[in-house]
mmCIF file of C-alpha atoms in Angstrom:
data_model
loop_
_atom_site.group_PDB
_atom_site.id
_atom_site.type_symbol
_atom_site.label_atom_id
_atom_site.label_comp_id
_atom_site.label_asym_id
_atom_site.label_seq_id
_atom_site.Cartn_x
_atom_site.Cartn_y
_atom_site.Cartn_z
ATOM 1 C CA UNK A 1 -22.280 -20.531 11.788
ATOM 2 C CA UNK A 2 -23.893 -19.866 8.412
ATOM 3 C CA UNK A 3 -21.806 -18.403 5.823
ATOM 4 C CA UNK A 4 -22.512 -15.528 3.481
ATOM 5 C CA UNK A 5 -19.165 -13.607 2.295
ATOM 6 C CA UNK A 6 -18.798 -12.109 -1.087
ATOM 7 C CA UNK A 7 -16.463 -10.755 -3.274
ATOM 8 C CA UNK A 8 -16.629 -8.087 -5.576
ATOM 9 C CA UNK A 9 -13.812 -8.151 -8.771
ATOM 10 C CA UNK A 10 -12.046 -6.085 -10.381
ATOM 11 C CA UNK A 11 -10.968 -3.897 -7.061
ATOM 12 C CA UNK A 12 -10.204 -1.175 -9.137
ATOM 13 C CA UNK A 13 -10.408 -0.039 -12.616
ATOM 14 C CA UNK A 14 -8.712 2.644 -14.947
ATOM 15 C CA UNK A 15 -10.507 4.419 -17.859
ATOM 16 C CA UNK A 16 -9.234 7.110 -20.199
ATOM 17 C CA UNK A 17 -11.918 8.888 -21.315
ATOM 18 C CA UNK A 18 -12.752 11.771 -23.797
ATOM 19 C CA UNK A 19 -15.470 14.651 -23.518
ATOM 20 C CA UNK A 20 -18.889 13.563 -25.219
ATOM 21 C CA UNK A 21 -18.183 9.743 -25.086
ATOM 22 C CA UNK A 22 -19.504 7.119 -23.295
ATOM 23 C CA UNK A 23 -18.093 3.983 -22.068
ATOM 24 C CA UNK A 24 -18.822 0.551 -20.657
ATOM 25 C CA UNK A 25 -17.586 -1.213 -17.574
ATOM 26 C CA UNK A 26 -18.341 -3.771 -15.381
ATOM 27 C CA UNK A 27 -18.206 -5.089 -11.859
ATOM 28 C CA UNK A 28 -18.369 -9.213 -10.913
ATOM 29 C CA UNK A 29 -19.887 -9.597 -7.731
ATOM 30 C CA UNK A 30 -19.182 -13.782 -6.451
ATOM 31 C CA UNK A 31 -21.342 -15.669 -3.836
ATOM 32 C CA UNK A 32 -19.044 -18.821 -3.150
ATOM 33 C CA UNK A 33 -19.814 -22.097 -3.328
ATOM 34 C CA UNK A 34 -19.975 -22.088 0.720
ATOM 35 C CA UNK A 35 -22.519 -19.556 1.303
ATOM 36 C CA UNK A 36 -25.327 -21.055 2.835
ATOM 37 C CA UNK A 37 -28.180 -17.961 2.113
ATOM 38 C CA UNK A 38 -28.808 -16.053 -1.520
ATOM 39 C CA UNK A 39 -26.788 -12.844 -0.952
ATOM 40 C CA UNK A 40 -29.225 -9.920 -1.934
ATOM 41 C CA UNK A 41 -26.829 -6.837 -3.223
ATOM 42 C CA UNK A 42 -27.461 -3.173 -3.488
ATOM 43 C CA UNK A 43 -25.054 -1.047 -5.503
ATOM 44 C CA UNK A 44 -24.016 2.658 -5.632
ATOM 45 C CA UNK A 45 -21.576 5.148 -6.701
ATOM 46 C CA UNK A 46 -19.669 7.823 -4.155
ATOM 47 C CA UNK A 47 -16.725 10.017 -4.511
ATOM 48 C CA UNK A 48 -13.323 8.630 -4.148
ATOM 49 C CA UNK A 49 -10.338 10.436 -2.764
ATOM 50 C CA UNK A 50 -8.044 10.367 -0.075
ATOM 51 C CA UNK A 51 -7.135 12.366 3.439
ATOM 52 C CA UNK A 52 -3.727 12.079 4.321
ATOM 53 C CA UNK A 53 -0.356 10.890 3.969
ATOM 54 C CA UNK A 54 -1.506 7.435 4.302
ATOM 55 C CA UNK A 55 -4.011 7.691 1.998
ATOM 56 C CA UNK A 56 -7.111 6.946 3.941
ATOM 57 C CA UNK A 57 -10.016 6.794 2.272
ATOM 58 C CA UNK A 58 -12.497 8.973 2.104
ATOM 59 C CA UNK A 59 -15.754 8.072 0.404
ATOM 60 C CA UNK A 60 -17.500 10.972 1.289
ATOM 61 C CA UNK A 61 -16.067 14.415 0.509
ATOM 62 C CA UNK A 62 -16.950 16.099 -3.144
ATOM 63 C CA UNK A 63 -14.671 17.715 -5.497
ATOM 64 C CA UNK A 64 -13.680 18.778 -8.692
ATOM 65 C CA UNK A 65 -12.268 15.616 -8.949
ATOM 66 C CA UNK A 66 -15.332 13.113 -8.243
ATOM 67 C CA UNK A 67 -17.435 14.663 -10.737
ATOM 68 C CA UNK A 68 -17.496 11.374 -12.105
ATOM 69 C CA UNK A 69 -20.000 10.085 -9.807
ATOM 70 C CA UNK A 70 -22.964 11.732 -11.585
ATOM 71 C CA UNK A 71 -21.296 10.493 -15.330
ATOM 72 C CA UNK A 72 -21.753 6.717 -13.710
ATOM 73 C CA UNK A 73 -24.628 4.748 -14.354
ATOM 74 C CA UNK A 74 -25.372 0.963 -12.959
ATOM 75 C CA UNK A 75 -27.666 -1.026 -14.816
ATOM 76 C CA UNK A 76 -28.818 -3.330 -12.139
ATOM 77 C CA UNK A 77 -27.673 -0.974 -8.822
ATOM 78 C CA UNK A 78 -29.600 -4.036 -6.675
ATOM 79 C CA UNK A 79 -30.463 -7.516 -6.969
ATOM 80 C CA UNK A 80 -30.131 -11.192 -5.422
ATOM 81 C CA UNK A 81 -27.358 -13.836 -6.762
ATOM 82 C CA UNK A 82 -27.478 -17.887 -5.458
ATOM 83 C CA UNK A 83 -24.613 -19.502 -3.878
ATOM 84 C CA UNK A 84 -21.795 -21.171 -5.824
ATOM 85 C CA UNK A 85 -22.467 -18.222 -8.184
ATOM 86 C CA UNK A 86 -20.680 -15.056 -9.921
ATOM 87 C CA UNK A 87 -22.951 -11.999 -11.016
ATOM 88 C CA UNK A 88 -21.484 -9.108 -13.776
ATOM 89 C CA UNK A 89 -23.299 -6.088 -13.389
ATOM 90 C CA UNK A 90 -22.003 -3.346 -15.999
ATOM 91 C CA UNK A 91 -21.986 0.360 -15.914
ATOM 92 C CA UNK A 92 -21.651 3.300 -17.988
ATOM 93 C CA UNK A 93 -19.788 6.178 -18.418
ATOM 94 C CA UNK A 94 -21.291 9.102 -19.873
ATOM 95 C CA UNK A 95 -18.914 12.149 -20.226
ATOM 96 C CA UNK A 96 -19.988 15.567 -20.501
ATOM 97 C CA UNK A 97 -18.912 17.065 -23.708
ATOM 98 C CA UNK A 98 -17.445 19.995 -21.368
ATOM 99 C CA UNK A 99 -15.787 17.620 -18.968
ATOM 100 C CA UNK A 100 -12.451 18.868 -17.341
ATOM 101 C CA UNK A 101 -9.166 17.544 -18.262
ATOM 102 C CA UNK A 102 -7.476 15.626 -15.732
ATOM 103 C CA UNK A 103 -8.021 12.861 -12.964
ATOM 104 C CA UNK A 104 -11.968 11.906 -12.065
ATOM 105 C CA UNK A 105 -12.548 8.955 -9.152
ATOM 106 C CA UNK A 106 -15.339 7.259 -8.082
ATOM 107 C CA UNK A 107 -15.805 4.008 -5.748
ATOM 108 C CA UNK A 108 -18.676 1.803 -6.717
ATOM 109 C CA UNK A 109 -19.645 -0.080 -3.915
ATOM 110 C CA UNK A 110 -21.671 -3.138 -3.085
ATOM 111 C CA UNK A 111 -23.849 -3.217 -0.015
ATOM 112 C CA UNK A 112 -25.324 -6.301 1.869
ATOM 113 C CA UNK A 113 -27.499 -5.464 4.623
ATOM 114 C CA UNK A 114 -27.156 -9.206 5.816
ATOM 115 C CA UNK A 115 -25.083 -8.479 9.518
ATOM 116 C CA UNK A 116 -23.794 -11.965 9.374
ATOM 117 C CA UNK A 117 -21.691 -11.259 6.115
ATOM 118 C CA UNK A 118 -18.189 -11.881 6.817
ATOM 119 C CA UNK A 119 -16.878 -10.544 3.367
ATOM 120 C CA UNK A 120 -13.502 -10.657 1.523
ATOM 121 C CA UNK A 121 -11.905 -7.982 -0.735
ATOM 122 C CA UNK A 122 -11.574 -4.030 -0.188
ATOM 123 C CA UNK A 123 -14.072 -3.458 2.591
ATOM 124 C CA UNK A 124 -14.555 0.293 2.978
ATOM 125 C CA UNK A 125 -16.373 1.406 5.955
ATOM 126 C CA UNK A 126 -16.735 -1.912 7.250
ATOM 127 C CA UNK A 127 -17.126 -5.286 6.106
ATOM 128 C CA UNK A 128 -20.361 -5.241 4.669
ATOM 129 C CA UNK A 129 -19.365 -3.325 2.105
ATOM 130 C CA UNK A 130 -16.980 -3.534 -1.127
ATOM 131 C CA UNK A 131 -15.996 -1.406 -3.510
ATOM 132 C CA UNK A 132 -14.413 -1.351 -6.951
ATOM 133 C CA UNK A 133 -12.588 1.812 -7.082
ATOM 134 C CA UNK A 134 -12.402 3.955 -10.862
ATOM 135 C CA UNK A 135 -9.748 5.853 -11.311
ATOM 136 C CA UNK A 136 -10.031 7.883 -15.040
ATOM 137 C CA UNK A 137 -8.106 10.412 -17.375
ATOM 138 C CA UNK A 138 -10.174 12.785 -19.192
ATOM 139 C CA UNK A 139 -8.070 13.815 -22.486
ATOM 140 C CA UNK A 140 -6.983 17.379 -22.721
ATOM 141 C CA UNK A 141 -4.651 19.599 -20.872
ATOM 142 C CA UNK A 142 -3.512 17.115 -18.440
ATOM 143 C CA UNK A 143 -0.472 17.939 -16.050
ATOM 144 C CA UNK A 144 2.227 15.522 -14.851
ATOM 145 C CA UNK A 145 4.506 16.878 -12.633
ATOM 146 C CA UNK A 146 5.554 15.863 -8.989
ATOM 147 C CA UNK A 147 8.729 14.924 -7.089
ATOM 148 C CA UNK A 148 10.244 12.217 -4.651
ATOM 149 C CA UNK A 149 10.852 13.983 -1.263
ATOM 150 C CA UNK A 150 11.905 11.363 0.503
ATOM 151 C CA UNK A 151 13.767 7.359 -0.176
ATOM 152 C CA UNK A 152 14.567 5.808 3.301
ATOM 153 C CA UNK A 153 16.214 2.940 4.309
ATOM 154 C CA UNK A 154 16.897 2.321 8.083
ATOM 155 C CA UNK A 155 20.712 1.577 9.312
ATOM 156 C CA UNK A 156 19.803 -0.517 12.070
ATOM 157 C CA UNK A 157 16.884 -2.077 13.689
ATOM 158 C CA UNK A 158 16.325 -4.438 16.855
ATOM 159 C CA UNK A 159 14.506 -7.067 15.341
ATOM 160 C CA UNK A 160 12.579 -8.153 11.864
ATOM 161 C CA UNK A 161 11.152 -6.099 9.911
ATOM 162 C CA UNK A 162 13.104 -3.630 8.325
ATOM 163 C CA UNK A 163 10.928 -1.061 7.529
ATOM 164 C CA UNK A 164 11.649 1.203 4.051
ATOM 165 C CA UNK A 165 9.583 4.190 3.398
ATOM 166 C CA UNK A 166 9.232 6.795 0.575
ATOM 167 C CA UNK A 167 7.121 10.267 0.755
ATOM 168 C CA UNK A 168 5.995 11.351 -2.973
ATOM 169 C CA UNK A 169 4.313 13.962 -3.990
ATOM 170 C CA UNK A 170 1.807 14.847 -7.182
ATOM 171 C CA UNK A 171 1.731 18.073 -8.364
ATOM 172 C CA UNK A 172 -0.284 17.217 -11.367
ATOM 173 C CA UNK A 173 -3.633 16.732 -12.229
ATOM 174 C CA UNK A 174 -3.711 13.116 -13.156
ATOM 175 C CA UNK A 175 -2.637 9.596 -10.891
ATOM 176 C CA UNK A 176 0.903 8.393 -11.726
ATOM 177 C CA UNK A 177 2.646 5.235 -10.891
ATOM 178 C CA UNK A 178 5.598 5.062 -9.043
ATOM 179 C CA UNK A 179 7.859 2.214 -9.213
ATOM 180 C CA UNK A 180 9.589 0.790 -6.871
ATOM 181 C CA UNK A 181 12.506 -1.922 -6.606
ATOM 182 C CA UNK A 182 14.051 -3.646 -3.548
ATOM 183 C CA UNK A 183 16.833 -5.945 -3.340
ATOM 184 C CA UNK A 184 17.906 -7.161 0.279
ATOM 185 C CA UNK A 185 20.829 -10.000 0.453
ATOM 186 C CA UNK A 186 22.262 -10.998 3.444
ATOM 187 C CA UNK A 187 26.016 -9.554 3.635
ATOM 188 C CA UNK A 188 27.188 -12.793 5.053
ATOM 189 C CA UNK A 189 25.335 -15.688 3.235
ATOM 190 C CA UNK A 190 24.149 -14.343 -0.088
ATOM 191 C CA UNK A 191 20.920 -15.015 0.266
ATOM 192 C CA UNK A 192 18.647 -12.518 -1.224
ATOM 193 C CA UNK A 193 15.572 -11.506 1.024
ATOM 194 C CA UNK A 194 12.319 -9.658 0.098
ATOM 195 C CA UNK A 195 9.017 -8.118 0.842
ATOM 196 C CA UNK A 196 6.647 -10.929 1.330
ATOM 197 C CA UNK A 197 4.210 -9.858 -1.176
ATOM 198 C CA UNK A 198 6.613 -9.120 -3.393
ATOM 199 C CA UNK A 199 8.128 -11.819 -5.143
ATOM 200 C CA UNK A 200 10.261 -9.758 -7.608
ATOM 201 C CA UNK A 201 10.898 -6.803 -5.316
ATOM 202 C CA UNK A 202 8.792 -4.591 -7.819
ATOM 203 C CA UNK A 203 5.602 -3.022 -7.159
ATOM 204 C CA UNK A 204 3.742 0.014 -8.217
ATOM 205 C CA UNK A 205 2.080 2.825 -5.799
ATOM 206 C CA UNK A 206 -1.010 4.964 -7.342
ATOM 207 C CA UNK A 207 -0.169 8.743 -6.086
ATOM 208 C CA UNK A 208 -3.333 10.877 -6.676
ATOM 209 C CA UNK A 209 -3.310 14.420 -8.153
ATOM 210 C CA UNK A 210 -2.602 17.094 -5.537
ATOM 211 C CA UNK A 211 -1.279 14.908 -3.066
ATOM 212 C CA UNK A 212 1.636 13.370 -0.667
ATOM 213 C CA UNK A 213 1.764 10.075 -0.020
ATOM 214 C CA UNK A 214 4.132 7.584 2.424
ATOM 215 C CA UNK A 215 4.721 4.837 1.069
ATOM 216 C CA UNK A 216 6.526 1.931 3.394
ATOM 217 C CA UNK A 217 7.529 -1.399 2.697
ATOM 218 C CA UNK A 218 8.378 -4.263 5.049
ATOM 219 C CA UNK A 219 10.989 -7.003 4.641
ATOM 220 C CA UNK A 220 10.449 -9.942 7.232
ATOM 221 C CA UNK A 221 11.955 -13.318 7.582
ATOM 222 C CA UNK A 222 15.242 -12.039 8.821
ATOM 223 C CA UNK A 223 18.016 -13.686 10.843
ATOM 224 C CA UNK A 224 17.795 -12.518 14.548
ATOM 225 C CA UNK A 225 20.968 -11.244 14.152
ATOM 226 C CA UNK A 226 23.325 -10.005 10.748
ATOM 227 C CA UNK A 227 23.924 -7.699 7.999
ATOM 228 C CA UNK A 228 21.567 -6.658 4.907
ATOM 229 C CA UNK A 229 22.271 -4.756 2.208
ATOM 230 C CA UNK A 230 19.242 -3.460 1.397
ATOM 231 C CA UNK A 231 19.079 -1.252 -1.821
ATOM 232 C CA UNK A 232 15.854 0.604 -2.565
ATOM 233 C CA UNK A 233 15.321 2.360 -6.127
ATOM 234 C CA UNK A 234 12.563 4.474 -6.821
ATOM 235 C CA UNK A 235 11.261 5.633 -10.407
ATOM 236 C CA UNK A 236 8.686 8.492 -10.780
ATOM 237 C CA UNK A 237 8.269 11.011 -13.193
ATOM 238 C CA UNK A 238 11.206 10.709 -15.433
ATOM 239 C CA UNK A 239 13.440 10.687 -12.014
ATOM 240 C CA UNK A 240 15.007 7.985 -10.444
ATOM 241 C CA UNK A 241 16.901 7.969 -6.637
ATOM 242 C CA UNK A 242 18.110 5.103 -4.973
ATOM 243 C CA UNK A 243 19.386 4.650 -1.415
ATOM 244 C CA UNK A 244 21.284 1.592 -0.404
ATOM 245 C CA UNK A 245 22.632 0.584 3.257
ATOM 246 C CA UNK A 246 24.332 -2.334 5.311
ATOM 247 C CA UNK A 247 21.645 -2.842 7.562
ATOM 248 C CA UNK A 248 22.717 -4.046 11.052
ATOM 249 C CA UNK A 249 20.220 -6.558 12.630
ATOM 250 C CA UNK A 250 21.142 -6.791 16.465
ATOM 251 C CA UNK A 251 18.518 -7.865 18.982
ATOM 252 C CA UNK A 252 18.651 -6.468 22.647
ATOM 253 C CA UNK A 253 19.643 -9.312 24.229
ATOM 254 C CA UNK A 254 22.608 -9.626 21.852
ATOM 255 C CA UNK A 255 23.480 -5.483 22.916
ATOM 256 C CA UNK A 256 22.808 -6.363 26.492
ATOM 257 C CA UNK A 257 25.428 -9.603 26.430
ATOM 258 C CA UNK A 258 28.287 -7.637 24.268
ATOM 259 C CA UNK A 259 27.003 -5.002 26.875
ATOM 260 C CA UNK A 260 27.869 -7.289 30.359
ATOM 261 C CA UNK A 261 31.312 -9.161 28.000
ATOM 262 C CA UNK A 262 32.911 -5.251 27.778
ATOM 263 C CA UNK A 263 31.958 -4.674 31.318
ATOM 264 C CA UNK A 264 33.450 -7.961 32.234
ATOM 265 C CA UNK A 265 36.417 -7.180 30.505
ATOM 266 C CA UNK A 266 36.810 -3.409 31.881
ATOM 267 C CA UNK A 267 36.624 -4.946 35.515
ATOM 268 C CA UNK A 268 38.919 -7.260 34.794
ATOM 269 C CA UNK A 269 41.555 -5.245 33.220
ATOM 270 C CA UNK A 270 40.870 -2.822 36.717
ATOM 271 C CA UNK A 271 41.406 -5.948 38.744
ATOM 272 C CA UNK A 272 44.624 -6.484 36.877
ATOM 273 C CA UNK A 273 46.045 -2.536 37.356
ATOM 274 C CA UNK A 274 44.981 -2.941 41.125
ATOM 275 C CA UNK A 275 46.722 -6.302 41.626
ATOM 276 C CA UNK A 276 49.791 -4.571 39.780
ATOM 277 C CA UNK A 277 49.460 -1.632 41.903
ATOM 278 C CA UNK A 278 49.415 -3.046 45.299
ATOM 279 C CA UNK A 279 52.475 -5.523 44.493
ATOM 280 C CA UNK A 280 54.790 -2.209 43.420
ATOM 281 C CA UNK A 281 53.508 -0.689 46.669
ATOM 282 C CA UNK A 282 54.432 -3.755 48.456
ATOM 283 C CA UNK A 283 57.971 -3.914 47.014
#
């Protein structure tokens, strides 16, 4: 089967920007050296924002807050790049001099209208197409405000993973980064577990302005059965909350034989009392 993926680079991008100025940016768009066609691109701009708690996105609503999109020119918006090779497109951002303060987003996507493409990166509708997301601060009177509603940490679960989750929420009118750090070692052996893609137990969530957003967090590779103390701190807006637990890792068949052993032992200590009691009756 032929192939024609592509990537597009950065997959996102954050500006601060001031009313009346314009700025320069740019989006890499890579053939690979195993595509067997030219990949022929077409390039455009939509609002960004999101829809939920889990932060689906939505590429098609307008606000106040993807005014952006008409600031955003592409200088080549289509065009056709070889195999084994890596195209930089730029784009400009011209602010209004009466721009709003606050958070503006915008995804710039790349389009192939190849229905072979099999293409790696941020797809966003489907896999034909990619986007580079901006995310920008307009200077001003910007807000920052917002609260952690919820740090949770399971106390017991069946089987790998342990699931963590978070619920924050923006009150302000710009993005802010929360920070979050995990430490899992196993109560018994010392050995210090986390989230796979992870390798410091840091990592950063984006919460948009206005908004709520879950955030969850697995940690795999556990032993089928033990103890974790799993410890997770959070760090947003000048607060900080952490929630830390023995987490007891017992699978169902390990419940269902401790299960049949007590049972065992219950009729045994009946049989016992019976025996007992028919040998006083006897006497």
């Amino acid at each position: 089967m032929e192939n024609s993926s592509f990537t597009v680079l950065p997959m996102s991008q954050r500006f601060s920007l001031d009313p009346g100025e314009t700025y320069t940016g740019s989006i890499s768009i890579v053939n690979p050296a195993d595509a067997t066609r030219d990949f022929n691109y077409v390039m455009s701009v939509t609002p960004y924002g999101v829809m939920d708690e889990s932060y689906t996105a939505d590429l098609a609503t307008v606000t106040n807050r993807s005014e952006i999109v008409k600031w955003i020119k592409i200088s080549e918006p289509s065009g056709t790049i070889k195999p084994n090779e890596t195209k930089e497109v730029e784009f400009t951002i011209t602010v209004p001099k009466d721009a709003a303060s606050g958070g503006q987003y915008a995804a710039i996507t790349v389009s192939s209208n190849d229905t072979n493409n099999a293409s790696q990166g941020v797809a966003v509708n489907n896999v034909f197409e990619l986007a580079s997301l901006v995310y920008a601060t307009v200077s001003g009177q910007t807000k920052h405000d917002g609260e952690i509603l919820e740090n949770k940490v399971p106390g017991f679960v069946v089987k790998s993973p342990i699931t963590l989750s978070a619920l924050i929420k923006n009150d302000g009118n710009v993005h802010e980064d929360a920070t979050f750090v995990i430490s899992a070692p196993n109560v018994f052996t010392g050995e210090v577990i986390l989230p796979t893609e992870d390798n410091d137990g840091r990592y950063n969530e984006l919460i948009m302005p206005e908004t709520t957003r879950q955030v969850t967090r697995e940690i795999t590779s556990l032993p089928a059965l033990g103890v974790i103390k799993v410890n997770q701190t959070i760090y947003y807006q000048g607060d900080v909350q952490t929630v830390e637990k023995n987490v007891i890792i017992c699978p169902i068949w390990f419940m269902c034989l401790v299960g049949v052993t007590i049972l065992a032992i219950i009729g045994t200590i009946i049989s016992i009392i019976l025996k007992h009691k028919k040998k006083k009756a006897a006497i």
